[in-house]
mmCIF file of C-alpha atoms and ligand atoms in Angstrom:
data_model
loop_
_atom_site.group_PDB
_atom_site.id
_atom_site.type_symbol
_atom_site.label_atom_id
_atom_site.label_comp_id
_atom_site.label_asym_id
_atom_site.label_seq_id
_atom_site.Cartn_x
_atom_site.Cartn_y
_atom_site.Cartn_z
ATOM 1 C CA MET A 1 19.560 18.839 6.791
ATOM 2 C CA THR A 2 16.995 21.216 5.384
ATOM 3 C CA LEU A 3 18.645 21.874 1.806
ATOM 4 C CA ALA A 4 16.048 21.353 -0.944
ATOM 5 C CA LEU A 5 17.016 19.483 -3.659
ATOM 6 C CA GLU A 6 15.171 20.544 -6.721
ATOM 7 C CA THR A 7 15.090 19.436 -10.231
ATOM 8 C CA ARG A 8 13.048 20.648 -13.200
ATOM 9 C CA GLY A 9 12.135 18.335 -15.649
ATOM 10 C CA ALA A 10 12.558 15.390 -13.594
ATOM 11 C CA ASP A 11 12.103 11.943 -15.217
ATOM 12 C CA LEU A 12 9.675 10.071 -13.074
ATOM 13 C CA GLY A 13 10.270 6.568 -14.521
ATOM 14 C CA ARG A 14 12.489 5.562 -11.889
ATOM 15 C CA PHE A 15 10.196 6.856 -8.930
ATOM 16 C CA ASN A 16 7.219 4.566 -9.949
ATOM 17 C CA THR A 17 7.769 0.823 -9.658
ATOM 18 C CA PHE A 18 5.238 0.420 -12.669
ATOM 19 C CA GLY A 19 8.308 1.937 -14.574
ATOM 20 C CA LEU A 20 5.859 4.291 -16.260
ATOM 21 C CA PRO A 21 6.887 7.372 -18.342
ATOM 22 C CA GLY A 22 6.680 11.045 -17.429
ATOM 23 C CA ARG A 23 8.471 14.147 -16.219
ATOM 24 C CA ALA A 24 7.632 16.304 -13.352
ATOM 25 C CA ALA A 25 7.815 20.043 -14.096
ATOM 26 C CA ARG A 26 9.515 20.379 -10.007
ATOM 27 C CA LEU A 27 10.862 17.549 -8.227
ATOM 28 C CA VAL A 28 11.512 18.475 -4.461
ATOM 29 C CA HIS A 29 13.507 15.880 -2.016
ATOM 30 C CA VAL A 30 11.677 16.446 1.072
ATOM 31 C CA ARG A 31 14.347 15.938 3.867
ATOM 32 C CA ALA A 32 12.767 17.801 6.590
ATOM 33 C CA ALA A 33 9.098 19.441 7.467
ATOM 34 C CA GLU A 34 10.879 22.739 7.452
ATOM 35 C CA GLN A 35 11.056 22.656 3.764
ATOM 36 C CA LEU A 36 7.301 22.767 2.981
ATOM 37 C CA ARG A 37 6.559 25.819 5.335
ATOM 38 C CA ALA A 38 8.834 27.957 2.602
ATOM 39 C CA LEU A 39 7.255 25.862 -0.485
ATOM 40 C CA ALA A 40 3.736 26.936 0.921
ATOM 41 C CA ARG A 41 4.927 30.471 1.136
ATOM 42 C CA GLU A 42 5.549 30.519 -2.658
ATOM 43 C CA PRO A 43 3.182 32.832 -4.192
ATOM 44 C CA ASP A 44 1.591 30.573 -6.740
ATOM 45 C CA TRP A 45 1.766 27.703 -4.424
ATOM 46 C CA ALA A 46 -2.442 27.374 -3.915
ATOM 47 C CA HIS A 47 -2.704 26.714 -7.981
ATOM 48 C CA THR A 48 0.023 24.730 -8.258
ATOM 49 C CA PRO A 49 -0.723 20.599 -8.755
ATOM 50 C CA ARG A 50 0.947 18.710 -6.066
ATOM 51 C CA LEU A 51 1.804 14.956 -6.097
ATOM 52 C CA VAL A 52 3.258 13.522 -2.790
ATOM 53 C CA LEU A 53 5.980 10.443 -3.653
ATOM 54 C CA GLY A 54 6.738 7.947 -1.096
ATOM 55 C CA GLY A 55 8.032 4.672 -2.759
ATOM 56 C CA GLY A 56 5.933 4.983 -5.831
ATOM 57 C CA SER A 57 4.692 1.689 -5.602
ATOM 58 C CA ASN A 58 1.045 2.526 -5.884
ATOM 59 C CA LEU A 59 0.994 4.888 -8.347
ATOM 60 C CA VAL A 60 -0.086 4.873 -12.036
ATOM 61 C CA LEU A 61 1.501 7.727 -13.982
ATOM 62 C CA GLY A 62 -0.483 9.261 -16.781
ATOM 63 C CA GLY A 63 2.445 11.334 -18.268
ATOM 64 C CA ASP A 64 3.977 14.379 -17.448
ATOM 65 C CA PHE A 65 3.183 16.265 -14.149
ATOM 66 C CA ALA A 66 2.650 19.947 -14.388
ATOM 67 C CA GLY A 67 3.063 20.463 -11.164
ATOM 68 C CA ILE A 68 5.646 19.788 -8.233
ATOM 69 C CA VAL A 69 6.595 16.603 -7.064
ATOM 70 C CA LEU A 70 7.334 16.317 -3.430
ATOM 71 C CA LYS A 71 9.530 13.204 -3.075
ATOM 72 C CA VAL A 72 9.462 12.291 0.683
ATOM 73 C CA ASP A 73 13.120 11.401 1.621
ATOM 74 C CA ILE A 74 12.504 12.174 5.663
ATOM 75 C CA ALA A 75 15.054 9.798 7.427
ATOM 76 C CA GLY A 76 14.916 8.280 11.433
ATOM 77 C CA ARG A 77 13.787 5.520 13.433
ATOM 78 C CA ARG A 78 13.788 5.217 16.880
ATOM 79 C CA LEU A 79 12.137 3.424 20.116
ATOM 80 C CA LEU A 80 10.049 6.503 21.550
ATOM 81 C CA ARG A 81 8.772 4.683 24.590
ATOM 82 C CA ALA A 82 8.742 1.353 26.524
ATOM 83 C CA GLU A 83 5.104 1.160 27.810
ATOM 84 C CA ALA A 84 4.135 -1.912 30.170
ATOM 85 C CA GLU A 85 1.680 -2.935 27.539
ATOM 86 C CA ALA A 86 3.430 -1.667 24.233
ATOM 87 C CA TRP A 87 6.560 -0.394 22.348
ATOM 88 C CA ILE A 88 5.825 2.731 20.721
ATOM 89 C CA VAL A 89 8.452 2.968 17.814
ATOM 90 C CA GLU A 90 8.928 6.164 15.382
ATOM 91 C CA ALA A 91 10.207 6.393 11.943
ATOM 92 C CA GLY A 92 10.762 9.034 9.471
ATOM 93 C CA ALA A 93 8.070 8.770 6.613
ATOM 94 C CA GLY A 94 10.931 8.245 3.859
ATOM 95 C CA GLU A 95 12.077 5.042 5.473
ATOM 96 C CA ASN A 96 11.896 1.869 3.404
ATOM 97 C CA TRP A 97 9.169 0.211 5.052
ATOM 98 C CA HIS A 98 10.434 -3.539 4.448
ATOM 99 C CA ASP A 99 13.463 -2.413 6.028
ATOM 100 C CA PHE A 100 12.080 -0.715 8.916
ATOM 101 C CA VAL A 101 9.862 -3.756 9.827
ATOM 102 C CA ARG A 102 13.115 -5.811 9.815
ATOM 103 C CA TRP A 103 14.792 -3.459 12.177
ATOM 104 C CA THR A 104 12.014 -3.748 14.505
ATOM 105 C CA LEU A 105 12.212 -7.362 14.694
ATOM 106 C CA ALA A 106 15.921 -7.183 15.047
ATOM 107 C CA GLN A 107 15.455 -4.813 17.831
ATOM 108 C CA GLY A 108 13.069 -7.314 19.806
ATOM 109 C CA TRP A 109 10.057 -5.236 19.012
ATOM 110 C CA PRO A 110 7.760 -7.359 17.182
ATOM 111 C CA GLY A 111 4.078 -6.752 15.706
ATOM 112 C CA LEU A 112 4.830 -5.917 12.055
ATOM 113 C CA GLU A 113 5.716 -9.284 10.945
ATOM 114 C CA ASN A 114 2.973 -10.024 8.899
ATOM 115 C CA LEU A 115 3.400 -6.684 6.642
ATOM 116 C CA SER A 116 6.725 -7.844 5.712
ATOM 117 C CA LEU A 117 8.223 -7.165 2.163
ATOM 118 C CA ILE A 118 5.287 -4.889 1.060
ATOM 119 C CA PRO A 119 7.020 -2.167 -1.322
ATOM 120 C CA GLY A 120 7.151 1.436 -0.417
ATOM 121 C CA THR A 121 7.993 3.658 2.691
ATOM 122 C CA VAL A 122 6.746 4.173 6.075
ATOM 123 C CA GLY A 123 4.957 7.505 5.165
ATOM 124 C CA ALA A 124 2.801 5.723 2.450
ATOM 125 C CA ALA A 125 1.963 2.802 4.647
ATOM 126 C CA PRO A 126 -1.035 4.524 6.743
ATOM 127 C CA ILE A 127 -2.166 6.419 3.194
ATOM 128 C CA GLN A 128 -3.642 3.365 1.942
ATOM 129 C CA ASN A 129 -3.677 1.546 5.607
ATOM 130 C CA ILE A 130 -1.470 -1.310 4.157
ATOM 131 C CA GLY A 131 -2.676 -4.888 4.777
ATOM 132 C CA ALA A 132 -1.580 -8.539 4.296
ATOM 133 C CA TYR A 133 -1.959 -12.020 5.727
ATOM 134 C CA GLY A 134 -4.212 -10.783 8.469
ATOM 135 C CA LEU A 135 -3.000 -7.444 9.593
ATOM 136 C CA GLU A 136 -3.387 -4.107 8.768
ATOM 137 C CA ILE A 137 -1.792 -0.664 9.626
ATOM 138 C CA VAL A 138 -4.646 0.686 11.681
ATOM 139 C CA ASP A 139 -4.146 -2.720 13.953
ATOM 140 C CA ARG A 140 -0.431 -1.460 15.161
ATOM 141 C CA PHE A 141 -0.965 2.434 14.753
ATOM 142 C CA ASP A 142 -0.308 4.940 17.492
ATOM 143 C CA SER A 143 -0.227 8.292 15.843
ATOM 144 C CA LEU A 144 1.641 10.475 12.780
ATOM 145 C CA ASP A 145 2.955 13.830 12.083
ATOM 146 C CA ALA A 146 1.693 15.318 8.921
ATOM 147 C CA ILE A 147 1.786 18.832 6.953
ATOM 148 C CA ASP A 148 -1.138 20.632 5.706
ATOM 149 C CA LEU A 149 -0.061 21.435 2.084
ATOM 150 C CA ASP A 150 -2.719 23.971 1.978
ATOM 151 C CA THR A 151 -1.217 25.921 4.596
ATOM 152 C CA GLY A 152 2.346 24.408 5.526
ATOM 153 C CA ALA A 153 0.930 23.827 8.974
ATOM 154 C CA ALA A 154 1.915 20.744 10.958
ATOM 155 C CA ARG A 155 -0.706 18.323 12.637
ATOM 156 C CA SER A 156 -0.649 15.376 14.467
ATOM 157 C CA PHE A 157 -3.199 12.543 13.970
ATOM 158 C CA GLY A 158 -4.356 9.768 16.272
ATOM 159 C CA VAL A 159 -6.116 6.768 14.953
ATOM 160 C CA ALA A 160 -9.564 8.123 15.250
ATOM 161 C CA ASP A 161 -8.741 11.221 13.134
ATOM 162 C CA CYS A 162 -7.287 8.864 10.169
ATOM 163 C CA GLY A 163 -10.775 7.264 9.076
ATOM 164 C CA PHE A 164 -8.649 3.895 8.290
ATOM 165 C CA GLY A 165 -10.895 1.535 6.326
ATOM 166 C CA TYR A 166 -9.936 -1.191 3.863
ATOM 167 C CA ARG A 167 -7.043 0.162 1.791
ATOM 168 C CA ASP A 168 -8.602 3.711 2.676
ATOM 169 C CA SER A 169 -7.799 6.694 5.008
ATOM 170 C CA VAL A 170 -8.615 10.421 5.275
ATOM 171 C CA PHE A 171 -5.187 11.110 3.627
ATOM 172 C CA LYS A 172 -6.159 8.631 0.470
ATOM 173 C CA ARG A 173 -9.320 10.759 0.352
ATOM 174 C CA GLN A 174 -7.833 14.104 0.068
ATOM 175 C CA PRO A 175 -4.848 13.305 -2.648
ATOM 176 C CA GLY A 176 -2.344 16.296 -2.512
ATOM 177 C CA ARG A 177 -3.455 17.547 0.681
ATOM 178 C CA TRP A 178 -1.312 15.991 3.394
ATOM 179 C CA LEU A 179 2.186 15.101 3.799
ATOM 180 C CA VAL A 180 3.212 12.721 6.393
ATOM 181 C CA THR A 181 6.478 13.134 7.798
ATOM 182 C CA ALA A 182 6.705 10.423 10.718
ATOM 183 C CA VAL A 183 4.398 7.604 11.534
ATOM 184 C CA ARG A 184 4.345 6.001 15.281
ATOM 185 C CA PHE A 185 3.715 2.254 15.959
ATOM 186 C CA ARG A 186 2.147 0.602 18.975
ATOM 187 C CA LEU A 187 3.385 -2.894 19.219
ATOM 188 C CA PRO A 188 1.639 -4.622 21.744
ATOM 189 C CA ARG A 189 3.420 -6.386 24.972
ATOM 190 C CA PRO A 190 3.043 -9.605 25.132
ATOM 191 C CA TRP A 191 3.438 -10.044 21.382
ATOM 192 C CA GLN A 192 0.667 -12.522 19.931
ATOM 193 C CA PRO A 193 1.447 -14.186 16.771
ATOM 194 C CA VAL A 194 -1.279 -13.433 13.893
ATOM 195 C CA THR A 195 -1.260 -16.945 12.087
ATOM 196 C CA ARG A 196 -5.064 -17.192 11.009
ATOM 197 C CA TYR A 197 -4.500 -16.405 7.366
ATOM 198 C CA ALA A 198 -4.582 -19.989 5.576
ATOM 199 C CA ASP A 199 -1.330 -19.264 3.288
ATOM 200 C CA VAL A 200 0.486 -18.407 6.402
ATOM 201 C CA ALA A 201 -0.451 -21.603 8.503
ATOM 202 C CA ARG A 202 0.171 -23.653 5.581
ATOM 203 C CA GLU A 203 3.784 -22.002 4.879
ATOM 204 C CA LEU A 204 4.408 -22.366 8.613
ATOM 205 C CA ALA A 205 3.601 -25.934 8.858
ATOM 206 C CA ALA A 206 5.481 -26.785 5.569
ATOM 207 C CA ARG A 207 8.375 -25.399 7.371
ATOM 208 C CA GLY A 208 7.726 -27.491 10.671
ATOM 209 C CA ILE A 209 7.311 -24.612 12.649
ATOM 210 C CA GLU A 210 4.450 -25.113 15.243
ATOM 211 C CA VAL A 211 5.218 -22.284 17.655
ATOM 212 C CA PRO A 212 6.529 -19.597 15.399
ATOM 213 C CA GLY A 213 8.347 -16.334 16.778
ATOM 214 C CA ALA A 214 7.897 -13.285 14.857
ATOM 215 C CA LEU A 215 10.884 -13.738 12.754
ATOM 216 C CA ASP A 216 9.581 -17.281 11.363
ATOM 217 C CA ILE A 217 6.009 -15.453 10.327
ATOM 218 C CA SER A 218 8.211 -12.571 8.544
ATOM 219 C CA ASP A 219 10.336 -15.353 6.579
ATOM 220 C CA ALA A 220 7.059 -17.145 5.915
ATOM 221 C CA VAL A 221 5.447 -14.094 4.688
ATOM 222 C CA ILE A 222 8.679 -13.177 2.529
ATOM 223 C CA ALA A 223 8.458 -16.584 1.168
ATOM 224 C CA ILE A 224 4.833 -16.366 0.399
ATOM 225 C CA ARG A 225 4.908 -13.011 -1.288
ATOM 226 C CA ARG A 226 8.089 -13.857 -3.325
ATOM 227 C CA ARG A 227 6.164 -17.180 -4.929
ATOM 228 C CA LYS A 228 2.883 -15.182 -5.905
ATOM 229 C CA LEU A 229 3.977 -11.396 -6.560
ATOM 230 C CA PRO A 230 6.570 -9.920 -8.980
ATOM 231 C CA ASP A 231 9.604 -8.117 -7.813
ATOM 232 C CA PRO A 232 9.010 -4.435 -8.898
ATOM 233 C CA ALA A 233 12.959 -4.374 -9.230
ATOM 234 C CA GLU A 234 12.538 -7.010 -12.080
ATOM 235 C CA ILE A 235 9.241 -6.435 -13.449
ATOM 236 C CA GLY A 236 7.523 -3.222 -13.521
ATOM 237 C CA ASN A 237 3.634 -3.485 -11.361
ATOM 238 C CA ALA A 238 2.012 -1.901 -8.369
ATOM 239 C CA GLY A 239 1.201 -4.590 -6.338
ATOM 240 C CA SER A 240 -2.405 -5.616 -6.264
ATOM 241 C CA PHE A 241 -4.195 -3.340 -9.073
ATOM 242 C CA PHE A 242 -7.767 -3.825 -7.614
ATOM 243 C CA LYS A 243 -9.597 -3.667 -4.387
ATOM 244 C CA ASN A 244 -11.177 -6.833 -3.089
ATOM 245 C CA PRO A 245 -14.881 -5.810 -3.539
ATOM 246 C CA VAL A 246 -17.179 -5.821 -0.610
ATOM 247 C CA VAL A 247 -20.601 -6.684 -1.454
ATOM 248 C CA GLU A 248 -24.184 -6.979 0.275
ATOM 249 C CA ALA A 249 -24.776 -10.358 1.526
ATOM 250 C CA ASP A 250 -27.882 -11.216 -0.542
ATOM 251 C CA ALA A 251 -25.587 -10.248 -3.688
ATOM 252 C CA CYS A 252 -22.869 -12.613 -2.354
ATOM 253 C CA ALA A 253 -25.568 -15.388 -1.694
ATOM 254 C CA ARG A 254 -26.973 -14.866 -5.402
ATOM 255 C CA LEU A 255 -23.330 -15.233 -7.020
ATOM 256 C CA LEU A 256 -22.910 -18.487 -4.628
ATOM 257 C CA ALA A 257 -25.831 -19.955 -6.232
ATOM 258 C CA ALA A 258 -24.125 -19.922 -9.690
ATOM 259 C CA HIS A 259 -20.661 -20.305 -8.375
ATOM 260 C CA PRO A 260 -20.147 -22.547 -5.256
ATOM 261 C CA ALA A 261 -16.500 -22.307 -5.347
ATOM 262 C CA MET A 262 -16.524 -18.409 -5.182
ATOM 263 C CA PRO A 263 -13.996 -17.287 -2.214
ATOM 264 C CA HIS A 264 -15.796 -14.984 0.185
ATOM 265 C CA TYR A 265 -14.946 -13.457 3.614
ATOM 266 C CA PRO A 266 -17.636 -12.171 6.011
ATOM 267 C CA GLN A 267 -17.085 -8.867 7.059
ATOM 268 C CA ALA A 268 -17.598 -7.180 10.507
ATOM 269 C CA ASP A 269 -20.662 -5.037 9.145
ATOM 270 C CA GLY A 270 -22.302 -8.034 7.691
ATOM 271 C CA ARG A 271 -21.410 -7.730 4.299
ATOM 272 C CA GLU A 272 -18.957 -10.274 2.145
ATOM 273 C CA LYS A 273 -15.733 -9.479 0.712
ATOM 274 C CA LEU A 274 -15.135 -11.358 -2.506
ATOM 275 C CA ALA A 275 -11.459 -11.961 -4.019
ATOM 276 C CA ALA A 276 -10.759 -9.995 -7.018
ATOM 277 C CA GLY A 277 -8.198 -12.397 -8.310
ATOM 278 C CA TRP A 278 -10.557 -15.010 -8.397
ATOM 279 C CA LEU A 279 -13.157 -13.201 -10.475
ATOM 280 C CA ILE A 280 -10.549 -12.150 -12.921
ATOM 281 C CA GLU A 281 -9.271 -15.577 -13.224
ATOM 282 C CA GLN A 282 -12.578 -16.716 -13.955
ATOM 283 C CA VAL A 283 -13.096 -14.380 -17.226
ATOM 284 C CA GLY A 284 -9.948 -15.665 -18.622
ATOM 285 C CA TRP A 285 -7.633 -12.810 -17.957
ATOM 286 C CA LYS A 286 -4.825 -14.353 -15.823
ATOM 287 C CA GLY A 287 -1.771 -14.567 -17.723
ATOM 288 C CA ARG A 288 -3.197 -12.558 -20.694
ATOM 289 C CA ASP A 289 -1.605 -9.396 -22.128
ATOM 290 C CA LEU A 290 -3.414 -6.300 -23.630
ATOM 291 C CA GLY A 291 -0.779 -4.365 -25.518
ATOM 292 C CA PRO A 292 2.261 -4.212 -23.347
ATOM 293 C CA VAL A 293 0.755 -4.558 -19.893
ATOM 294 C CA GLY A 294 -0.117 -7.973 -18.431
ATOM 295 C CA CYS A 295 -2.066 -9.729 -15.911
ATOM 296 C CA TYR A 296 0.186 -11.538 -13.692
ATOM 297 C CA GLU A 297 0.181 -15.351 -14.168
ATOM 298 C CA ARG A 298 0.699 -16.274 -10.580
ATOM 299 C CA GLN A 299 -1.650 -13.652 -9.054
ATOM 300 C CA ALA A 300 -4.459 -12.178 -11.386
ATOM 301 C CA LEU A 301 -4.779 -9.067 -9.123
ATOM 302 C CA VAL A 302 -1.527 -7.726 -10.172
ATOM 303 C CA LEU A 303 -0.851 -5.860 -13.453
ATOM 304 C CA VAL A 304 2.879 -5.933 -14.876
ATOM 305 C CA ASN A 305 4.464 -3.776 -17.193
ATOM 306 C CA ARG A 306 5.809 -6.235 -20.032
ATOM 307 C CA GLY A 307 7.974 -3.502 -21.086
ATOM 308 C CA GLY A 308 7.602 0.240 -22.606
ATOM 309 C CA ALA A 309 3.953 0.711 -21.253
ATOM 310 C CA THR A 310 2.384 3.922 -20.862
ATOM 311 C CA GLY A 311 -0.396 5.026 -18.452
ATOM 312 C CA ALA A 312 -2.580 4.801 -20.892
ATOM 313 C CA ASP A 313 -1.881 0.882 -21.361
ATOM 314 C CA VAL A 314 -2.361 0.440 -18.078
ATOM 315 C CA ARG A 315 -5.651 2.311 -18.198
ATOM 316 C CA ARG A 316 -7.076 0.099 -21.297
ATOM 317 C CA ILE A 317 -6.275 -3.331 -19.563
ATOM 318 C CA ALA A 318 -7.703 -2.076 -16.439
ATOM 319 C CA ASP A 319 -10.841 -1.152 -18.166
ATOM 320 C CA ALA A 320 -11.184 -4.287 -20.163
ATOM 321 C CA ILE A 321 -10.898 -6.380 -17.127
ATOM 322 C CA MET A 322 -13.426 -4.317 -15.112
ATOM 323 C CA ALA A 323 -15.743 -4.469 -18.105
ATOM 324 C CA ASP A 324 -15.479 -8.237 -18.269
ATOM 325 C CA VAL A 325 -15.876 -9.020 -14.665
ATOM 326 C CA GLU A 326 -18.866 -6.655 -14.527
ATOM 327 C CA ALA A 327 -20.656 -8.274 -17.406
ATOM 328 C CA ARG A 328 -20.175 -11.529 -15.900
ATOM 329 C CA PHE A 329 -20.778 -11.133 -12.003
ATOM 330 C CA GLY A 330 -22.351 -7.761 -11.877
ATOM 331 C CA VAL A 331 -19.587 -6.651 -9.527
ATOM 332 C CA ARG A 332 -17.989 -3.161 -10.260
ATOM 333 C CA LEU A 333 -13.975 -3.597 -9.421
ATOM 334 C CA GLU A 334 -12.102 -0.588 -7.904
ATOM 335 C CA PRO A 335 -8.506 0.139 -9.000
ATOM 336 C CA GLU A 336 -6.419 0.268 -6.037
ATOM 337 C CA PRO A 337 -3.363 2.984 -7.099
ATOM 338 C CA VAL A 338 -3.580 6.419 -7.155
ATOM 339 C CA PHE A 339 -4.037 7.399 -10.978
ATOM 340 C CA VAL A 340 -2.215 10.813 -11.811
HETATM 341 N N1 EPU B 401 -7.489 -15.889 -6.122
HETATM 342 C C1 EPU B 401 -7.608 -16.753 -7.147
HETATM 343 N N2 EPU B 401 -6.854 -16.277 -8.524
HETATM 344 C C2 EPU B 401 -5.783 -15.576 -8.357
HETATM 345 C C3 EPU B 401 -5.325 -14.590 -7.272
HETATM 346 C C4 EPU B 401 -6.212 -14.927 -6.150
HETATM 347 O O1 EPU B 401 -8.238 -17.399 -7.569
HETATM 348 O O2 EPU B 401 -5.138 -15.190 -9.529
HETATM 349 C C5 EPU B 401 -8.006 -16.358 -5.137
HETATM 350 C C6 EPU B 401 -7.146 -17.335 -3.959
HETATM 351 O O3 EPU B 401 -7.292 -18.436 -4.274
HETATM 352 C C7 EPU B 401 -7.720 -17.097 -2.721
HETATM 353 C C8 EPU B 401 -8.200 -15.577 -2.691
HETATM 354 O O4 EPU B 401 -8.374 -15.162 -4.122
HETATM 355 O O5 EPU B 401 -9.028 -17.909 -2.531
HETATM 356 C C9 EPU B 401 -7.428 -14.711 -1.932
HETATM 357 O O6 EPU B 401 -6.177 -14.636 -2.713
HETATM 358 P P1 EPU B 401 -4.672 -13.972 -1.717
HETATM 359 O O7 EPU B 401 -4.448 -14.742 -0.445
HETATM 360 O O8 EPU B 401 -3.534 -14.266 -2.679
HETATM 361 O O9 EPU B 401 -4.984 -12.822 -1.698
HETATM 362 P P2 EPU B 401 -5.829 -11.675 -2.505
HETATM 363 O O10 EPU B 401 -6.870 -11.300 -1.913
HETATM 364 O O11 EPU B 401 -5.319 -11.538 -3.863
HETATM 365 C C10 EPU B 401 -4.969 -9.687 -0.810
HETATM 366 C C11 EPU B 401 -4.044 -8.212 -0.827
HETATM 367 C C12 EPU B 401 -2.876 -8.204 -1.022
HETATM 368 C C13 EPU B 401 -1.985 -9.176 0.230
HETATM 369 C C14 EPU B 401 -2.599 -10.544 0.328
HETATM 370 C C15 EPU B 401 -2.493 -11.417 1.288
HETATM 371 C C16 EPU B 401 -5.978 -6.950 -2.133
HETATM 372 C C17 EPU B 401 -6.277 -5.852 -2.781
HETATM 373 N N3 EPU B 401 -4.904 -7.400 -1.771
HETATM 374 O O12 EPU B 401 -4.599 -9.961 -2.213
HETATM 375 O O13 EPU B 401 -2.058 -7.359 -0.921
HETATM 376 O O14 EPU B 401 -0.893 -9.325 0.220
HETATM 377 O O15 EPU B 401 -4.267 -10.226 0.171
HETATM 378 O O16 EPU B 401 -3.239 -10.660 2.695
HETATM 379 O O17 EPU B 401 -6.615 -6.694 -0.536
HETATM 380 C C18 EPU B 401 -1.410 -5.191 -2.475
HETATM 381 O O18 EPU B 401 -2.176 -4.551 -1.717
HETATM 382 O O19 EPU B 401 -0.659 -4.688 -3.209
HETATM 383 C C19 EPU B 401 -1.265 -6.533 -1.923
HETATM 384 C C20 EPU B 401 -0.543 -7.493 -2.606
#
């Protein structure tokens, strides 16, 4: 199917999980990479603002978008190769992430279970190197195909080309440049469970599971997420709104002297990752609202749309939280979603 499905003045409210209002001058459903080559040949293409949209779960929409929104609807999933040391599985960028994870488990190709129930699409997963419960995309990544939207040319990226970091990649650093069309995952054989994250270990123990299989871990992660995180289908949100800040070891030591209970996680480079949710809770924002946007009562890292919020409302509470955390701890939080 290569037919472009295009709408003018499209309502973007249902294409962002925060439920923020805005319209797109043009919205194109991208079903195949070939459509993009045609778009890139349009005369005013170089000057047209572009927004690539997957599940819209990592987006703060500031209002109307004057350019073209490319909604990625590329489908397909298959086993590409069974190697001695890994299953190589490929999915179209438009596939729903969680459905894809559960499908791989049902097929007997485990490895993505810790990333169960993360909202969004397969194509969006590598953009911010999604991670949860002890695993990140980079740990299971093989390669991806993308279109350079500046030229319409196709290119493949190996892991070294992607510049993955914590909630970061080359794609996130160049907004509007790349449209991911397909992603390949390398699922190691034999499978090894990842259960070092305290919440996961606790949940498995509570279920009386001593030797977990991949489905047990997936089910445990789903249960933990349902307890802590609001379902975007019920209450608008974009997941973690701030990144966990990474600070120098001496800055962390100074903070610990004043706040001995502060959670902190040593990083490979000697720095320390702090828990933004803890910092936000300490300054009293957890469960508090500013206008129609709230700081979620069960996980302070998440902002929620209590009804009728705009992008400006989200910005206002985010700025207020950041100012309070900086004043108290000297730590500058960085928002995680993309502001448009
Ligand atoms: N904490 C608080 N108060 C809160 C929230 C957290 O004190 O309101 C403390 C917890 O007690 C714990 C620490 O902060 O000591 C870490 O909390 P948690 O395990 O809930 O994880 P997180 O650091 O808040 C990160 C990811 C989540 C991911 C979980 C599990 C980021 C920005 N967020 O949250 O990712 O699900 O770890 O791995 O790294 C997302 O990106 O949208 C997301 C939900």
